[in-house]
Coordinates of C-alpha atoms and ligand atoms in Angstrom, one line a residue:
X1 CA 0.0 0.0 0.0
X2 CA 2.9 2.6 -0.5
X3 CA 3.9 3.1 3.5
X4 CA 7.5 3.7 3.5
X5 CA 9.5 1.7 5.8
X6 CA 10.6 3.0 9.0
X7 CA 13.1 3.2 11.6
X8 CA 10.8 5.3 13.8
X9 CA 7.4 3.9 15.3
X10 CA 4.7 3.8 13.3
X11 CA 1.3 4.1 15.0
X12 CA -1.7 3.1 13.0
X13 CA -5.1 4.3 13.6
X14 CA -8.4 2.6 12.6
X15 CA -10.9 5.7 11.8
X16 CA -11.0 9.3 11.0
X17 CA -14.0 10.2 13.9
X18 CA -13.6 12.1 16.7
X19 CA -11.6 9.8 18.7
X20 CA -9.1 9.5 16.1
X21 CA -8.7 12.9 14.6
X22 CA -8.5 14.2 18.3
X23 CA -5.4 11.4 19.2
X24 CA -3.5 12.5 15.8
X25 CA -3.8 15.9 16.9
X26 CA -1.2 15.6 20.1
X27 CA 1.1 13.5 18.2
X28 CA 2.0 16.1 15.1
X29 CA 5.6 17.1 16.8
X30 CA 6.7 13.3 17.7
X31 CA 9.4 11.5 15.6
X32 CA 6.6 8.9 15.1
X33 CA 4.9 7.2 11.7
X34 CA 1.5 8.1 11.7
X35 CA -1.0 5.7 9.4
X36 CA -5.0 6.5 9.3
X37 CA -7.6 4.1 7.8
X38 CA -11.2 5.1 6.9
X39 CA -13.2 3.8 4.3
X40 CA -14.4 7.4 3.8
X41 CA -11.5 10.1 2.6
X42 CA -13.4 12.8 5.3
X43 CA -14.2 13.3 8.8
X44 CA -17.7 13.3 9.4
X45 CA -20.0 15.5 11.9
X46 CA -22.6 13.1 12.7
X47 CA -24.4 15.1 14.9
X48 CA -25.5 17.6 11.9
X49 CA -26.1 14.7 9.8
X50 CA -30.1 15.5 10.3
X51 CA -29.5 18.5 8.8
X52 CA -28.3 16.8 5.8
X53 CA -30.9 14.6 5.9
X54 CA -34.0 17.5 6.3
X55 CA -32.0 19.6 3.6
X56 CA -30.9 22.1 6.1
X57 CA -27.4 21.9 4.9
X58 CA -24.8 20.4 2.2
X59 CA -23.0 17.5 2.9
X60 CA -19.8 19.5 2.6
X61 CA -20.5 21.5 5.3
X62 CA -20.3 18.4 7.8
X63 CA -17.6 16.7 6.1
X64 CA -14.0 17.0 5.6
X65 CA -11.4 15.8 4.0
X66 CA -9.0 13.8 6.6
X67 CA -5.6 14.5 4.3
X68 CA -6.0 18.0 4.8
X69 CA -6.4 17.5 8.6
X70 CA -2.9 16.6 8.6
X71 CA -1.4 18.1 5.5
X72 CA 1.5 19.7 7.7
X73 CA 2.4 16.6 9.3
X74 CA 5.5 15.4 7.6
X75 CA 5.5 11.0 8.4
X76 CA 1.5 11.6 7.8
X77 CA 0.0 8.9 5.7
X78 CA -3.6 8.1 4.7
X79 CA -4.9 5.6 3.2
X80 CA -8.5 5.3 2.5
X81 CA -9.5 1.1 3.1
X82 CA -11.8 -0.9 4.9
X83 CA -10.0 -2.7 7.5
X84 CA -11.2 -6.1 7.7
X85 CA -8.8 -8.2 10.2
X86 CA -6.3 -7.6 13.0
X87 CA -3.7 -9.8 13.6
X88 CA -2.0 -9.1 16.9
X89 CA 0.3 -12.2 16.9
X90 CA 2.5 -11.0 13.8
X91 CA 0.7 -7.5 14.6
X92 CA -0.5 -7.1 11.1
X93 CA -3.6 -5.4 9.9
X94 CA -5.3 -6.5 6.4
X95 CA -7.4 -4.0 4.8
X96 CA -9.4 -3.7 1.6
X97 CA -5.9 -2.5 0.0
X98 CA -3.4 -4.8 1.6
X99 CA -1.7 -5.6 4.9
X100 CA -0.1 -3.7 6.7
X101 CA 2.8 -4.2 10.6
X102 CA 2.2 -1.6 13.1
X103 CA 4.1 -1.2 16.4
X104 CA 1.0 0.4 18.3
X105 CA -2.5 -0.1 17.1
X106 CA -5.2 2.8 18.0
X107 CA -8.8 1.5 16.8
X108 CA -11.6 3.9 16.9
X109 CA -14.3 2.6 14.7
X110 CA -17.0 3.8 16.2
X111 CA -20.4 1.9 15.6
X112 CA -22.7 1.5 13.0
X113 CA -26.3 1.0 13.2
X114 CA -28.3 -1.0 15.1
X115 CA -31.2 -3.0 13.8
X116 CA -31.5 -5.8 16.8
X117 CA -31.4 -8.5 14.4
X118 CA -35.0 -7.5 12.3
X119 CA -34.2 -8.2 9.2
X120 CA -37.2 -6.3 7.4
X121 CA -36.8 -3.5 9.3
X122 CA -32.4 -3.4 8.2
X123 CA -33.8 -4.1 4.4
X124 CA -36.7 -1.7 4.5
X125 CA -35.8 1.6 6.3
X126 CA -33.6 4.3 6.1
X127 CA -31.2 4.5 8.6
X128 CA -28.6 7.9 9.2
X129 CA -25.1 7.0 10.3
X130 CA -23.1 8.5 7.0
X131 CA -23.3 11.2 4.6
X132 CA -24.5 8.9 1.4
X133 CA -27.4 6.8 3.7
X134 CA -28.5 11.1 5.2
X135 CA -28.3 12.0 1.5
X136 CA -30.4 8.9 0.6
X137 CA -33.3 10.3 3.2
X138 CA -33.1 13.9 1.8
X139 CA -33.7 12.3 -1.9
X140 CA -36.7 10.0 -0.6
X141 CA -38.2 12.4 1.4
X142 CA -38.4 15.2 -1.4
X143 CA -39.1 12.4 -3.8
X144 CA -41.9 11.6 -2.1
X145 CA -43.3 15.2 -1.5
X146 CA -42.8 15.5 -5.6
X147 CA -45.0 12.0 -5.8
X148 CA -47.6 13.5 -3.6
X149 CA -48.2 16.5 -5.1
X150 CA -48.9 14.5 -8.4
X151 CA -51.1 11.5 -7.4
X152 CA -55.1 11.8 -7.3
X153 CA -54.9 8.4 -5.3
X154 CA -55.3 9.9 -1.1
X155 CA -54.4 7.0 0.2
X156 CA -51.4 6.7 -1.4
X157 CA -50.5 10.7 -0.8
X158 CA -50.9 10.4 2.9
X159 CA -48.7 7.3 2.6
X160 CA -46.3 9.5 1.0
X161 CA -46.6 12.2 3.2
X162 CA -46.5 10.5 6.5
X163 CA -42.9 10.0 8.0
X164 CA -42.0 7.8 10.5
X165 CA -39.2 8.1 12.5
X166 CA -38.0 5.3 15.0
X167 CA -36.1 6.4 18.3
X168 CA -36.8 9.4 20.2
X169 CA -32.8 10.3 21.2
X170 CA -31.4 13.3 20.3
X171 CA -31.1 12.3 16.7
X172 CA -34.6 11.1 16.0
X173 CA -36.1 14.0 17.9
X174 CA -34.3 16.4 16.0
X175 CA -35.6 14.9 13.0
X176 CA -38.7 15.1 13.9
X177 CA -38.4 18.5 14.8
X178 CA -36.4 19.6 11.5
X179 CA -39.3 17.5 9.2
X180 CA -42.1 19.2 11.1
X181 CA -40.6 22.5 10.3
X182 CA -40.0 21.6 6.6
X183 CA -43.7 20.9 6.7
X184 CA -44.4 24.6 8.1
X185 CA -41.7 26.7 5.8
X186 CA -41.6 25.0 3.1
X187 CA -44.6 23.0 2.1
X188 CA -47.1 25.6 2.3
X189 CA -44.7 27.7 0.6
X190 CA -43.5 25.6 -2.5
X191 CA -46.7 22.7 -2.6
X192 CA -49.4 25.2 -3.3
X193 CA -51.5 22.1 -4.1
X194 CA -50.5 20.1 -0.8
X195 CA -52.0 20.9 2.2
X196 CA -50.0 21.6 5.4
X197 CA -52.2 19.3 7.4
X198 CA -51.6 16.1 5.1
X199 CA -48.4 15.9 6.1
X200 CA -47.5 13.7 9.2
X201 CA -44.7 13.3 11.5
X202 CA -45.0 10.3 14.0
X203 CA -42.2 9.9 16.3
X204 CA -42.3 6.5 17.9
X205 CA -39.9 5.3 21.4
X206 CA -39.7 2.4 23.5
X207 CA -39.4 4.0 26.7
X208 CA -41.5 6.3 28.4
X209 CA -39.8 9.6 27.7
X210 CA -39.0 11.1 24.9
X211 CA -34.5 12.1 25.5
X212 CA -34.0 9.3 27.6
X213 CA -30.5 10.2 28.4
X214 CA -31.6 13.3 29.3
X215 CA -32.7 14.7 32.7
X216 CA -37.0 14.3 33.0
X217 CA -37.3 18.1 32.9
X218 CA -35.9 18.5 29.5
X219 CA -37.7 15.8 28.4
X220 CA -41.0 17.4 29.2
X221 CA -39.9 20.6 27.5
X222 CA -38.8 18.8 24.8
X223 CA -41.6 16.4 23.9
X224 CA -44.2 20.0 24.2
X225 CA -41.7 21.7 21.6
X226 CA -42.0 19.0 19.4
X227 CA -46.3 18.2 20.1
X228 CA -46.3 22.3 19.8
X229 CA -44.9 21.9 16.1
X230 CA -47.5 19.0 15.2
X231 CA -44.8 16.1 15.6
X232 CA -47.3 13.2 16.9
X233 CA -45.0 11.2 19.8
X234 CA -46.0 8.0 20.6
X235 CA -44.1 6.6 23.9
X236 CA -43.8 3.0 25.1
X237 CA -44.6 1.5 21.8
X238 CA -42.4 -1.0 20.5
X239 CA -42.0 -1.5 16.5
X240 CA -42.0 -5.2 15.5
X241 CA -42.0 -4.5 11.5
X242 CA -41.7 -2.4 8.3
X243 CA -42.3 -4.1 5.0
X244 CA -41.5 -1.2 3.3
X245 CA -44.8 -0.1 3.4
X246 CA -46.5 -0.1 6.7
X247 CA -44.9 0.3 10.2
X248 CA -46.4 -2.3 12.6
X249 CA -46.0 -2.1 16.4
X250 CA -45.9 -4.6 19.1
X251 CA -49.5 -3.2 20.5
X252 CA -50.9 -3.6 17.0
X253 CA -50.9 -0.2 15.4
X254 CA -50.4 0.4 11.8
X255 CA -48.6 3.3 10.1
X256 CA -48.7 3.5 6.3
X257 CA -45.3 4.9 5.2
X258 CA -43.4 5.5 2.4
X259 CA -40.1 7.3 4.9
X260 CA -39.4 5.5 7.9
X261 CA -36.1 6.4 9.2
X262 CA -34.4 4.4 11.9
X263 CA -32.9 6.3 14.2
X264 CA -33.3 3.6 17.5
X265 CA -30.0 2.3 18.2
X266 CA -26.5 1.6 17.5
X267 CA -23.8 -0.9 18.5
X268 CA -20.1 -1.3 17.9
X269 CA -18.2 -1.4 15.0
X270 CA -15.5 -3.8 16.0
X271 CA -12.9 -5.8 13.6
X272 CA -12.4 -9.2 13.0
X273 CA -9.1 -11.0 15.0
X274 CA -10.0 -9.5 18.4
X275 CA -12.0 -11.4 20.6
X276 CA -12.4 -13.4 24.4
X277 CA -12.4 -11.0 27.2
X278 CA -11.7 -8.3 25.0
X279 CA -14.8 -8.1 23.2
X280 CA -17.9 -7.3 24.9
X281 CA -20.3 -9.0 22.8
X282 CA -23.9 -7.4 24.0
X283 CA -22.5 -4.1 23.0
X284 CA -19.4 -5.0 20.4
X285 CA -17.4 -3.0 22.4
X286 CA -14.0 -3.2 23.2
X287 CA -12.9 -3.4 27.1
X288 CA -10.2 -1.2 28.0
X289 CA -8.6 -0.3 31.3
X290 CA -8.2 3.6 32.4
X291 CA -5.5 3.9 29.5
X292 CA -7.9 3.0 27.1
X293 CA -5.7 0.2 26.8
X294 CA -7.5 -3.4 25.3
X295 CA -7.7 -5.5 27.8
X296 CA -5.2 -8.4 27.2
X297 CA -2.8 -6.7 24.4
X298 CA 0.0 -4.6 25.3
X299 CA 0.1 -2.4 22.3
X300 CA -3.6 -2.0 20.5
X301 CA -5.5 0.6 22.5
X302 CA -9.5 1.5 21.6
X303 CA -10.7 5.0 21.6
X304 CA -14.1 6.5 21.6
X305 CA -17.1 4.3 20.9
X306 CA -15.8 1.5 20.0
X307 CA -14.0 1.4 23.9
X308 CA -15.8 0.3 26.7
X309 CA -13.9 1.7 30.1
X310 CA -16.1 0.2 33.1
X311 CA -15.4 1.9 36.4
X312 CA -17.3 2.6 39.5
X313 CA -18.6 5.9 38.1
X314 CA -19.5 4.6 35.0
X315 CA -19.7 1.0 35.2
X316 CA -21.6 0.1 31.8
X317 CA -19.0 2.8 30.3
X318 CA -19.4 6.3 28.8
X319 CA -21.8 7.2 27.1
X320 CA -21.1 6.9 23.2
X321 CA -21.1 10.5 21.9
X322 CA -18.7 13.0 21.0
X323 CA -16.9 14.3 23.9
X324 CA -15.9 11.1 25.6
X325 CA -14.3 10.2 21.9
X326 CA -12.5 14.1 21.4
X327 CA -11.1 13.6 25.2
X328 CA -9.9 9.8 25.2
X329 CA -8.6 10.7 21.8
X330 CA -6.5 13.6 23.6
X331 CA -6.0 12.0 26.7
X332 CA -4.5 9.1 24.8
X333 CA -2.6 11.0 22.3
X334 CA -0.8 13.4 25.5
X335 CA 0.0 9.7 26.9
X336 CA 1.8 8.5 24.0
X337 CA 4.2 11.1 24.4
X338 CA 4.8 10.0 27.3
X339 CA 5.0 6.4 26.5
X340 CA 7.6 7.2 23.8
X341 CA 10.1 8.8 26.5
X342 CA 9.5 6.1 28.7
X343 CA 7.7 8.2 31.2
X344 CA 4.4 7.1 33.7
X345 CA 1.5 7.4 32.3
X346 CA -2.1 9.1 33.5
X347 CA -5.3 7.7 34.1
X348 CA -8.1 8.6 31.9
X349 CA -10.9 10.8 33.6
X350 CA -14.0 11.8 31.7
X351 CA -15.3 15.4 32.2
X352 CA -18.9 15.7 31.3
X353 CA -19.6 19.0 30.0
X354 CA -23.4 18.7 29.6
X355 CA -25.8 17.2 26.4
X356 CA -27.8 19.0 24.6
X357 CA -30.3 18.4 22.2
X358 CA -32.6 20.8 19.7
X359 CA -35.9 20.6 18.3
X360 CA -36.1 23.8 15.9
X361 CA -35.5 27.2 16.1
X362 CA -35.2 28.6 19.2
X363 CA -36.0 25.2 20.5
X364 CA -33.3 23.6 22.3
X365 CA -32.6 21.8 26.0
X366 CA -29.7 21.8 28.3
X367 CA -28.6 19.5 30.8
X368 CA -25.3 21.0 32.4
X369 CA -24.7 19.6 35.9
X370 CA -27.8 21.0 37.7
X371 CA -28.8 23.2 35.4
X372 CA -31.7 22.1 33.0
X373 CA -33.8 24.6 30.3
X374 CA -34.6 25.1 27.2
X375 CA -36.1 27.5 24.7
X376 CA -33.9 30.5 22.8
X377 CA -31.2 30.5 25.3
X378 CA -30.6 26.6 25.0
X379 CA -30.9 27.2 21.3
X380 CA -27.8 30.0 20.7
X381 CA -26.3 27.8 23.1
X382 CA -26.3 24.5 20.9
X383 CA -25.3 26.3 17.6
X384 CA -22.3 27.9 19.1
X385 CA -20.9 24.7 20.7
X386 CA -21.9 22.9 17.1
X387 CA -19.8 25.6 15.5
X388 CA -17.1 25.5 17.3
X389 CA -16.7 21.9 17.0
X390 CA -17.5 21.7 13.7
X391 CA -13.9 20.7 11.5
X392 CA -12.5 23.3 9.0
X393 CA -13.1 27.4 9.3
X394 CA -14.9 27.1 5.5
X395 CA -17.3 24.5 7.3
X396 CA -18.2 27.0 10.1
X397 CA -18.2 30.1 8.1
X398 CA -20.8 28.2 5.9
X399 CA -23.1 26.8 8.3
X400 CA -23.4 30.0 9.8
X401 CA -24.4 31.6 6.9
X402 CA -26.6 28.6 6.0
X403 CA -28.5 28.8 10.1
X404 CA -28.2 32.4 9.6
X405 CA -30.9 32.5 6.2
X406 CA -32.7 29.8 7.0
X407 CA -33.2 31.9 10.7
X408 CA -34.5 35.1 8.3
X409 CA -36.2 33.3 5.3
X410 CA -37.9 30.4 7.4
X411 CA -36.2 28.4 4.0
X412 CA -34.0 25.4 3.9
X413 CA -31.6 25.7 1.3
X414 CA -30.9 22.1 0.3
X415 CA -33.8 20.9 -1.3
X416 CA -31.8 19.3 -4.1
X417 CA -32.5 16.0 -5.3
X418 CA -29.0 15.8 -7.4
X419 CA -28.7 11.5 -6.7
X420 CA -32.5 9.9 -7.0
X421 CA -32.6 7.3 -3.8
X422 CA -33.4 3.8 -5.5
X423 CA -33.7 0.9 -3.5
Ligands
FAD501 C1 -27.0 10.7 13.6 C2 -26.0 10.9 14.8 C3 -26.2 12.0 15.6 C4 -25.3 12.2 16.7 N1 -25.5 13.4 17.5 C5 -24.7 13.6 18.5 C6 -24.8 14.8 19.2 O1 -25.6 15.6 19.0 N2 -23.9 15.0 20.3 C7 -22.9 14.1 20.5 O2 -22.1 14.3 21.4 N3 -22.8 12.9 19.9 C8 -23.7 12.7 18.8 N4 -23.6 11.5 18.1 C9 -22.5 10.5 18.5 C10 -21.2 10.9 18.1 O3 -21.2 11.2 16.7 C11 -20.2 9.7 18.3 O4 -20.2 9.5 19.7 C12 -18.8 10.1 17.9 O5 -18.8 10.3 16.5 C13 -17.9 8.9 18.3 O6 -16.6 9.2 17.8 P1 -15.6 8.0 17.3 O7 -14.4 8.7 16.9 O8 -15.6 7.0 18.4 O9 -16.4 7.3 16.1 P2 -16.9 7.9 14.7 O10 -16.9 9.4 14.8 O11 -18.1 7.1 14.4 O12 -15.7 7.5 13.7 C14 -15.4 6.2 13.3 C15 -14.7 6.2 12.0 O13 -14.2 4.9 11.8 C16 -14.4 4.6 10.4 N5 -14.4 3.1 10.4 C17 -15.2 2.3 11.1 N6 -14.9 1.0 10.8 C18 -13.9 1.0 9.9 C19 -13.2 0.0 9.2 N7 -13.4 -1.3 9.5 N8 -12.3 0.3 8.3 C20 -12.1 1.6 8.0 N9 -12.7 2.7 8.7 C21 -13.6 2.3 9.6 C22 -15.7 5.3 10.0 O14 -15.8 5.5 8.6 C23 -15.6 6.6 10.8 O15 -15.0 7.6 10.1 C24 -24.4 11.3 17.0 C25 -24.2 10.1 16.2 C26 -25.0 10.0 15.1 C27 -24.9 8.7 14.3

């Protein structure tokens, strides 16, 4: 695969996220060999991806390229595979391009999507974990506006226009709330011959809240925010089935639908070759001690995730969104230094700086320590911190412009259907 050989170490990392862009970061003085595998050439923001996916903004605005990342660091070396197998007696990795030795072996896959095993539902619906499967829901759903507007058959039109999204976390809320907002700006805009009222949002969750990981009082606020823009929530109901057609729950109900986006659940992304006590199976996790080392190797580490650090605080680990990845990643990536002078080592310690989660404009909630609200403040609040994380100065600058329009002109400027979605 074209790595030059090497006297110094050469560090190879499984996954451009946040874990691994954030460990690649400390490391850009050390006399080291860095080596990054993705199967996608960019870093993605997954937590705008609903934006993508409502046509709020472009996929470039979320993505970026992972070479430029590190285009100053001179023993730097991407290579854009799938890895498929780790071998940690010859410690070898193969990939989709070839095989590859490492010294140290930093995996921070992240997970993928989690369908718990029903096969119809994996074949049928729409799940959002990538920029292509995000654009693939922006193309449907406008597809199936266009379809709408054109058939005399109302059965079928409210089929078309009712959307149905699984999973009432911070990602399908915000769904929710960014389609039920589409429905107010735009349809009654742009569909003269659609009616604002045909259109349906059902937003369906196991538990009894909607933001379960959330404190109850944002909860509350958020579930009124999203009844108060006509998103219909329907708690402790349990889907059993999609057939591509019509949603079917454990109590019985039926929900004829031509967009049903799964947004209920993911699980680890782990690779083949590691295994036995280092693999949690129920969550494909990897189990790592408080230097996010695997448990039973003395050079692969996990990151992010994929990682699953028990301890008394968090015993089932932390929870799998972006900050525990950045700060593991950074944490990890200040211990390496260390590691390659031959000095102690730290501890990992999480800090939680608060979640957050938005429903539409001036719609947001906050859970910061003791602190819970929501509304405008918890709003300006979420798009700042989303800014500022967001990768690449272009990316910001553009997003700001994009949230800044869409604030004035109620419009969403995306509504682009440049790749038809075909099954
Ligand atoms: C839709 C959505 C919304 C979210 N919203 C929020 C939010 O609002 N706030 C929040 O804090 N968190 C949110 N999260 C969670 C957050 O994005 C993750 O916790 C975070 O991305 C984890 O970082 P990571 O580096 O561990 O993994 P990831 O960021 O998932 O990165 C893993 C990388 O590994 C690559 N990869 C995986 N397997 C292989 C392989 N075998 N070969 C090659 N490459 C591979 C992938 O392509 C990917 O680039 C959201 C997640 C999703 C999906």
């Amino acid at each position: 695969m074209n790595i030059p050989e090497t006297s110094v170490p050469r560090i190879v990392i499984i996954g451009g996220g946040f874990a691994g862009i954030s460990f690649i970061k400390k490391l850009q003085k050390e006399k080291v060999q860095i080596v990054l595998f993705d199967r996608h050439n960019y870093h993605t923001f997954q937590p705008l991806l609903y934006q993508v996916s409502t046509a709020g903004l472009e996929p470039d605005s979320i993505a970026y390229p992972l070479r430029k990342i590190f285009r100053k660091n001179m023993d730097f070396h991407f290579r854009m595979a799938e890895v498929e197998n780790i071998d940690a007696d010859t410690n070898t990795i193969s990939t989709s391009v070839g095989s590859l030795k490492y010294d140290y072996l930093i995996i921070a896959t992240g997970t993928r999507t989690n369908f718990f095993g029903n096969e119809s539902i994996a074949e049928n619906s729409m799940p959002m974990k990538t920029i292509p499967q995000a654009l693939n829901i922006r193309s449907l759903m406008l597809q199936n506006i266009e379809k709408a507007d054109i058939t005399s058959d109302e059965t079928e039109r409210k089929r078309l226009l009712n959307f149905v999204i699984a999973g009432a976390g911070p990602t399908g809320v915000e769904l929710a709330g960014a389609l039920a907002e589409f429905r107010k700006g735009i349809l009654e805009n742009d569909y003269p011959e659609l009616e604002e009222e045909e259109m349906n949002v059902h937003l369906i969750e196991g538990l009894d809240r909607v933001l379960p990981p959330m404190s109850e009082t944002v909860s509350k606020k958020a579930q009124k925010f999203l009844e108060n823009l006509g998103v219909q929530v329907h708690l402790e109901t349990f889907i059993s089935d999609y057939d591509g057609k019509t949603v079917t729950t454990k109590d019985g109900k039926k929900f004829e639908t031509a967009t049903f986006i799964w947004a209920a659940g993911v699980t680890g992304a782990p690779i083949k070759g590691i295994s036995g006590e280092a693999l949690v199976e129920k969550a494909n996790r990897y189990r790592v001690d408080e230097f996010n080392k695997v448990k039973g190797f003395e050079n692969i580490y996990a990151l992010g995730d994929i990682a699953l650090m028990e301890n008394k605080e968090y015993p089932k680990g932390h929870p799998q969104v972006a900050q525990p990845a950045i700060q593991q990643g950074k944490h990890l990536g200040k211990n390496f230094r260390k590691i390659l002078k031959g000095a102690p080592i730290e501890p990992f310690k999480y800090f939680d700086k608060g979640t957050m989660a938005t429903v539409g404009r001036n719609k947001a909630v906050v859970d910061i320590g003791k602190l819970h609200f929501g509304g405008a403040i918890a709003w300006f609040l979420w798009m700042f911190v989303h800014l500022w994380f967001l990768v690449g100065f272009r990316n910001r600058v553009v997003t700001f412009f994009n949230w800044t329009y869409s604030y004035i002109n109620y419009d969403r400027a995306a509504r682009l259907i440049i790749r038809p979605f075909k099954k």
